[in-house]
XYZ file of C-alpha atoms in Angstrom:
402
model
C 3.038 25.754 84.697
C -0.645 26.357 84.899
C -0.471 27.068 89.059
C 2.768 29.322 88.544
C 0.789 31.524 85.954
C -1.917 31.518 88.489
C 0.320 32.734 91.296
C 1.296 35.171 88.854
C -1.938 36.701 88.622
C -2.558 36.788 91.871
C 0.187 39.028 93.006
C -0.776 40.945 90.058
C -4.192 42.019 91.384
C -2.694 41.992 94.770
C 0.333 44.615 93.983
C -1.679 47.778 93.797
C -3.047 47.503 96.758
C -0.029 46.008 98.342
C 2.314 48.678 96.755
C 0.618 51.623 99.079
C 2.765 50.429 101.925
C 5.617 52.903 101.349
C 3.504 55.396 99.570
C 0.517 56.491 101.866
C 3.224 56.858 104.900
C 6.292 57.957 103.382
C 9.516 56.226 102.051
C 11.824 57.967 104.811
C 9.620 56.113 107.617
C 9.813 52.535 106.445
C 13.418 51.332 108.036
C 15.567 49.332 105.355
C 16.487 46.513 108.108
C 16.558 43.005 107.472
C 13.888 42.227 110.080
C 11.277 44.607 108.746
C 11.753 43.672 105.245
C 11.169 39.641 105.918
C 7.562 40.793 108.300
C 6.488 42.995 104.762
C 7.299 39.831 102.821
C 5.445 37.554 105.025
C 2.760 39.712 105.582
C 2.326 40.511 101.905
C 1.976 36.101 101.839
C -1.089 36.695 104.085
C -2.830 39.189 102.116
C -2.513 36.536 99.015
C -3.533 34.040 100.897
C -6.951 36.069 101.797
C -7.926 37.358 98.419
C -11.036 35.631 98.444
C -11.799 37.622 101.661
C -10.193 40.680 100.517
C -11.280 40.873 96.825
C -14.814 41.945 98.536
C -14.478 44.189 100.832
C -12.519 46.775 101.958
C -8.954 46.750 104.242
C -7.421 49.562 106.408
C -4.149 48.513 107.839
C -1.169 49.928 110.160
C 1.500 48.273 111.321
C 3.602 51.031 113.597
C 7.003 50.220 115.384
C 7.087 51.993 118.775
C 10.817 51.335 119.595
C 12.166 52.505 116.418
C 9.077 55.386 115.725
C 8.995 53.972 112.301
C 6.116 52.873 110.397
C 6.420 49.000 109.280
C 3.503 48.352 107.124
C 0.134 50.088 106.179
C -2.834 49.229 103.397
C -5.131 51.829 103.471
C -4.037 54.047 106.291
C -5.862 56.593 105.585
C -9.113 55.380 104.629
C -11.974 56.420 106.904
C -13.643 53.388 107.917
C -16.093 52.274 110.617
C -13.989 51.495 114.096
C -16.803 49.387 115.850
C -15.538 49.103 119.345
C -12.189 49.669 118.512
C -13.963 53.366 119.101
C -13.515 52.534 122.574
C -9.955 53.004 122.269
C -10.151 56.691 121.447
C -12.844 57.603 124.518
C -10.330 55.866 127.069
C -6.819 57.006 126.007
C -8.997 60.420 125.360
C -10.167 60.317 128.729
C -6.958 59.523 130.424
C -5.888 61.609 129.046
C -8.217 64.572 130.154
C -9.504 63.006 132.992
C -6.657 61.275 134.641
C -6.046 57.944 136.065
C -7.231 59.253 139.681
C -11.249 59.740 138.327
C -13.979 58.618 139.788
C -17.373 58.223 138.319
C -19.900 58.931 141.438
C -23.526 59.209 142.705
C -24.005 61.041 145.322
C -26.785 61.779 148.158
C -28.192 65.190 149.391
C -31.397 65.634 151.832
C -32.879 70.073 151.416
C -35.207 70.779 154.488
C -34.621 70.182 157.995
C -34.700 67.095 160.156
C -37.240 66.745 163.076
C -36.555 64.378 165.768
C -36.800 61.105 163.344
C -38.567 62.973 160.466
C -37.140 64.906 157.493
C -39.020 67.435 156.136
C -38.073 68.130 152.913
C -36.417 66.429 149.853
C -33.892 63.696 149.331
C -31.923 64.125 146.146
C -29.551 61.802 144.159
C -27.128 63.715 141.946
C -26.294 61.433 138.969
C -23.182 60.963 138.163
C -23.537 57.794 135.162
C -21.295 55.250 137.247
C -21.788 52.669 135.632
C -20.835 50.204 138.453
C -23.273 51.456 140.830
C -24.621 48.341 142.762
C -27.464 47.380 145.116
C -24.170 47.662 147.889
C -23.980 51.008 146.853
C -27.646 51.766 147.149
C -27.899 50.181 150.700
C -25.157 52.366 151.849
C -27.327 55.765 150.665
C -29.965 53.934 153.143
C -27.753 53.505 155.760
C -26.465 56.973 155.736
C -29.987 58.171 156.220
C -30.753 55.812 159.296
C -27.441 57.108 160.632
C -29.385 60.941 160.309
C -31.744 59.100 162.639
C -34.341 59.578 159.954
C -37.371 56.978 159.762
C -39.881 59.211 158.198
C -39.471 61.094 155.029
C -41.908 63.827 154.094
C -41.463 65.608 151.130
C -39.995 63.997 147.576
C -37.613 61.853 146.314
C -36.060 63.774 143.754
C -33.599 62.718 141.050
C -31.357 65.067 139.516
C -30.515 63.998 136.038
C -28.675 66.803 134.595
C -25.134 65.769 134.031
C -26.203 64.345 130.655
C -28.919 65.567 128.320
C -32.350 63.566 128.037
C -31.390 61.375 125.534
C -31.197 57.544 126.530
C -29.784 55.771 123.016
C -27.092 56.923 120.926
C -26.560 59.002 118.200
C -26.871 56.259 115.255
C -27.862 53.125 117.417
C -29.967 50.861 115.281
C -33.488 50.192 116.945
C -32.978 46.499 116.947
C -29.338 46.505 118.917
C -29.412 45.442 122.574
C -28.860 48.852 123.509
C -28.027 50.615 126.916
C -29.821 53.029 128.434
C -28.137 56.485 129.098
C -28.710 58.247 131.650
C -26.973 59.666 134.844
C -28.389 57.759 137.344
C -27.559 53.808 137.070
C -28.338 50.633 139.312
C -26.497 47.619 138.145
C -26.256 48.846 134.452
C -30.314 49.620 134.044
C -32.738 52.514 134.706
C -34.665 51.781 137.936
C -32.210 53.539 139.976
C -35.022 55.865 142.092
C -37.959 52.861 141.682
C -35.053 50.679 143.664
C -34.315 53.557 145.958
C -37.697 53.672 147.273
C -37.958 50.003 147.853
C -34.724 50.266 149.679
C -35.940 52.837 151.990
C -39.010 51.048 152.737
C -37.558 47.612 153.770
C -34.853 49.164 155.991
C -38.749 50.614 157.747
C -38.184 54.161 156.526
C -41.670 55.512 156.261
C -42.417 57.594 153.358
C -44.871 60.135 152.436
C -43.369 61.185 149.400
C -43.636 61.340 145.544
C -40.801 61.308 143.194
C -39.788 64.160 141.059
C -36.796 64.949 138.668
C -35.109 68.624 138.757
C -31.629 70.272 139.562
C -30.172 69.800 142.826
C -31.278 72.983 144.863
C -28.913 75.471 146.486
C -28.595 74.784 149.953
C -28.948 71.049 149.367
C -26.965 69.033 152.714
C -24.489 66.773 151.543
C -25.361 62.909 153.098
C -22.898 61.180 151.262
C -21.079 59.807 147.761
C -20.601 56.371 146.351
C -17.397 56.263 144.033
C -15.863 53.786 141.348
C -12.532 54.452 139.892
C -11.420 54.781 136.115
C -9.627 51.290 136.384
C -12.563 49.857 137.488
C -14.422 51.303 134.637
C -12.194 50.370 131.869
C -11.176 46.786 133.124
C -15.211 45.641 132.138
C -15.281 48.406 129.535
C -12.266 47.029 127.436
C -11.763 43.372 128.652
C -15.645 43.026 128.208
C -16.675 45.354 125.063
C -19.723 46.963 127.602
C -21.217 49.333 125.613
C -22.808 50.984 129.152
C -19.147 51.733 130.139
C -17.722 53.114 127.284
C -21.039 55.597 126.808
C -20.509 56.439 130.532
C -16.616 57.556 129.785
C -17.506 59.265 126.795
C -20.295 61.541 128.831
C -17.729 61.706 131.681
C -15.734 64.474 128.878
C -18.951 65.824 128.143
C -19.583 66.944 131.245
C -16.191 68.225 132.150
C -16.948 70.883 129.796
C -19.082 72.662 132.143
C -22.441 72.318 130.284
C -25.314 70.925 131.989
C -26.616 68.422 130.133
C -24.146 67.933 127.919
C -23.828 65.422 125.394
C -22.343 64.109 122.196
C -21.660 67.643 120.874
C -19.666 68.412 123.790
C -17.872 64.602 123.994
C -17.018 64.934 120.602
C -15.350 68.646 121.106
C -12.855 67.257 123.781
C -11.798 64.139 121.726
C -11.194 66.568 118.406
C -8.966 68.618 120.740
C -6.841 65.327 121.087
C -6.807 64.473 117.452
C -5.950 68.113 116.561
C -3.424 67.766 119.596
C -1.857 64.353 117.363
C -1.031 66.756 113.971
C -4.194 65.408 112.509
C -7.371 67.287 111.788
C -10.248 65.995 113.597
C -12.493 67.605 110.706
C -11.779 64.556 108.828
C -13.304 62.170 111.481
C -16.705 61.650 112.792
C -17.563 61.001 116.297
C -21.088 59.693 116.992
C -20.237 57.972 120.390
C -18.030 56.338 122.721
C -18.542 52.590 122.276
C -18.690 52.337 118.303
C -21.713 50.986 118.606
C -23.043 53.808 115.946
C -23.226 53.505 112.367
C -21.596 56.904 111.911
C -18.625 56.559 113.304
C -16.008 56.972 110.755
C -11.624 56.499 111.702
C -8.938 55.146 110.092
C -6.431 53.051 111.262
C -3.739 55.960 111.162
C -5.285 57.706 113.969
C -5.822 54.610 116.172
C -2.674 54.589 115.743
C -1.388 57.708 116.666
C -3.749 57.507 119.303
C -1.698 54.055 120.647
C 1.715 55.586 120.374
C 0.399 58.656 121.997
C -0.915 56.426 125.072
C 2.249 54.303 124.882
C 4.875 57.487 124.967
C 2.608 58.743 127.902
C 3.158 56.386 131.089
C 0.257 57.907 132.756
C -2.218 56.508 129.961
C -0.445 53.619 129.271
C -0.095 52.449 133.391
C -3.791 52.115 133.192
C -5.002 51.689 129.216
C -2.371 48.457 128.862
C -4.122 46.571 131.916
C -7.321 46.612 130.641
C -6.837 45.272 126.958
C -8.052 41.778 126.299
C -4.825 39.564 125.962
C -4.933 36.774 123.008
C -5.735 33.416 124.262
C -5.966 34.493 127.807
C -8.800 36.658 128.573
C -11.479 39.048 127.196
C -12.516 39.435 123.922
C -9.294 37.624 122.548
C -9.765 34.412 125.073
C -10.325 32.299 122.091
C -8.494 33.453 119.612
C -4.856 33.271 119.158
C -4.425 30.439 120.964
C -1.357 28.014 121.261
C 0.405 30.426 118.954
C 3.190 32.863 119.024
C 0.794 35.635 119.972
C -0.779 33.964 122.589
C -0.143 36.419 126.031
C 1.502 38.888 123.678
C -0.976 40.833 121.376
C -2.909 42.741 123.854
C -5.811 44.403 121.922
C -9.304 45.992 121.723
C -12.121 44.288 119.436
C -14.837 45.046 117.250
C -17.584 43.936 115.398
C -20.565 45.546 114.252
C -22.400 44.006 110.833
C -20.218 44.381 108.237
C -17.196 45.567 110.497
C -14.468 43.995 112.039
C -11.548 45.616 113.812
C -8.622 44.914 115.640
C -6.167 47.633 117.078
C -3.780 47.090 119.946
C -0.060 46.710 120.862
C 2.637 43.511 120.205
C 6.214 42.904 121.005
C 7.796 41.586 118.374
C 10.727 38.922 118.294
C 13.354 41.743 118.165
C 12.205 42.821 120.925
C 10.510 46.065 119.527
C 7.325 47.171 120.709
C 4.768 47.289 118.159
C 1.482 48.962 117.874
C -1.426 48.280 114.809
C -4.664 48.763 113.556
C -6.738 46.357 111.369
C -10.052 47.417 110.154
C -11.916 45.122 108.096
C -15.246 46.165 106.304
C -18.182 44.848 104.009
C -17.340 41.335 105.759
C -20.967 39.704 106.002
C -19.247 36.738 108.334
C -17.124 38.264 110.690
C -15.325 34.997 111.226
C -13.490 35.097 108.060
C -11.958 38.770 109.355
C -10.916 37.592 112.399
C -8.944 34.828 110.668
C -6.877 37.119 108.821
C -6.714 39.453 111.673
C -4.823 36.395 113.547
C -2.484 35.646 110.619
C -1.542 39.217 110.728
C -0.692 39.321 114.239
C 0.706 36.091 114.648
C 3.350 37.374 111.667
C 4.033 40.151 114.257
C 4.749 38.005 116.726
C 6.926 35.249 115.371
């Protein structure tokens, strides 16, 4: 008796939160089918099961059926709430979107003055482009290109031009303590010794310089050497399967600069992803965008636009041909490797991470046993052991899946 009044209680404290399912999406959009109805049920289980998780902190929750265009279930949809690297999510599908799956993000070389038998008077420039997967192959190739001039002697500078991206190297709400990236447009191998390396380069392939370094605008007039190129799927494969931080800040400039200002930066990033969100029949007003890997403090969603942003990128086969790719899969690779395992979501839940303190996310796509493609967002905050979040996030998708 005493364990029956207890259950009673607990779906009593459970209910109001529980009974926003219908109410913060609409009655009309929640299909009366017996298949829907039994995932509410068992999902409702779950959310008893993880009171002592949820009784302290804070759920955001959207479960969206892509076949049917029908919501399923939602807690909280609406609640702004930090995304973590779930944020990562809205600068790809935003950039696919704007940018195309055909980008590339690219460095390129320039020489201004004229070449002399083997001697180029004048300047050698690289034009920053914040590729991200710019390697020491790369760089040798920009060496190469020179010997091919027949050059062995450079006299004049080596200048760096820096000015797709403002001058700021950390993000917009980083915390000083974080393992942070540095930002800026020209990139060797992920770190900021791009024109130190470039000089060493040039000196054991026997170039001889008599040069200093400087960093300005690429002049008019500049000759064109030569370009070094990765594509978006190259980008977002380490980007999403790996969380890098350094990737995702590099897509989110990538829309800052395609606004045509020179040195653009989060003002301008942010202005292109609103136009999306406006785009969606929400208003972006109600959203802040601090950056492009989540890895700010301000960022503030909620899991009704990562999910509008999902069926957006799912109902457009140009986004989704190269977003769906690059999402960690559960128990096989990424982010997810570990988790899910042996379980009916195991190679099915394909879906982006994120944890931050306090934050823990989960937003992605699912098929479900029906056969019905499913999309959802879980955003879990004020959890001090992320652990316990991603536990629940399992049950949750697991349900989806079985």
């Amino acid at each position: 008796m005493k364990k029956y009044v207890l259950l009673l209680l607990i779906w009593a404290l459970t209910m109001p939160m529980m009974g926003q399912r219908a109410d913060t999406i609409g009655p009309d959009s929640l299909p009366p089918t017996p298949w829907p109805q039994s995932l509410r049920l068992r999902l409702d289980t779950v959310l008893m099961q993880q009171q002592p998780l949820l009784r302290t902190s804070e759920l955001g929750l959207l479960v969206w059926d892509l076949t049917a265009d029908s919501a399923l279930y939602a807690v909280n949809p609406h609640h702004i709430l930090r995304p973590a690297s779930t944020m990562k999510l809205v600068t790809s599908i935003t950039a696919l979107d704007r940018l195309g799956g055909a980008y590339q993000f690219s460095t390129s070389l320039y020489y201004k003055g004229t070449i002399d038998g083997n001697t180029l008077n004048g300047d050698v420039i690289c034009v920053g482009g914040m590729d991200p997967c710019f390697n020491i192959d790369d760089m040798h190739a920009f060496v190469e290109q020179l010997q091919r001039l027949g050059v062995d002697t450079i006299c004049g500078r080596l200048v760096a031009d820096k000015t797709m991206k403002d001058a700021d190297t950390l993000g917009w709400g980083w915390c000083w303590d974080d393992d942070n990236p540095v930002l800026t447009p020209l990139l060797l191998q992920g770190k900021d010794n791009f024109m130190e390396r470039f000089s060493i380069s040039l000196r054991a392939a026997g170039i001889t310089l008599q040069a200093t370094q400087a960093e300005e605008r690429l002049p008019a007039g500049a000759t064109f050497v030569c370009k070094r190129f990765h594509t978006m799927d190259q980008v977002l494969m380490r980007m999403m399967k790996e969380s890098d931080n350094l990737y995702a800040e590099s897509m989110f400039y990538q829309l800052a600069a395609i606004t045509g200002t020179k040195g653009a930066g989060v003002k301008q990033a942010r202005t292109v992803i609103w136009k999306l969100i406006d785009k969606l029949g929400l208003v972006s007003a109600d959203y802040k965008i601090a950056d492009g890997s989540g890895l700010s403090l301000y960022n503030y969603l909620s899991p009704e636009l990562e999910v509008r942003l999902l069926r957006y990128a799912w109902r457009n086969t140009n986004i989704q041909a190269h977003l769906l790719p690059s999402l960690p899969i559960a128990g096989q690779d990424g982010t997810l490797k570990k988790r899910m395992q042996k379980t009916a979501a195991a190679g099915n839940v394909h879906a982006k991470t994120g944890t931050v303190t306090g934050v823990s996310t989960l937003a992605g796509y699912c098929t479900a046993p029906n056969g019905h493609v499913l999309c959802f967002a879980i955003m879990n905050q004020g959890v001090l052991t992320a652990s316990r979040a991603r536990t629940f996030q399992d049950m949750v998708c697991i349900q989806l899946c079985q």
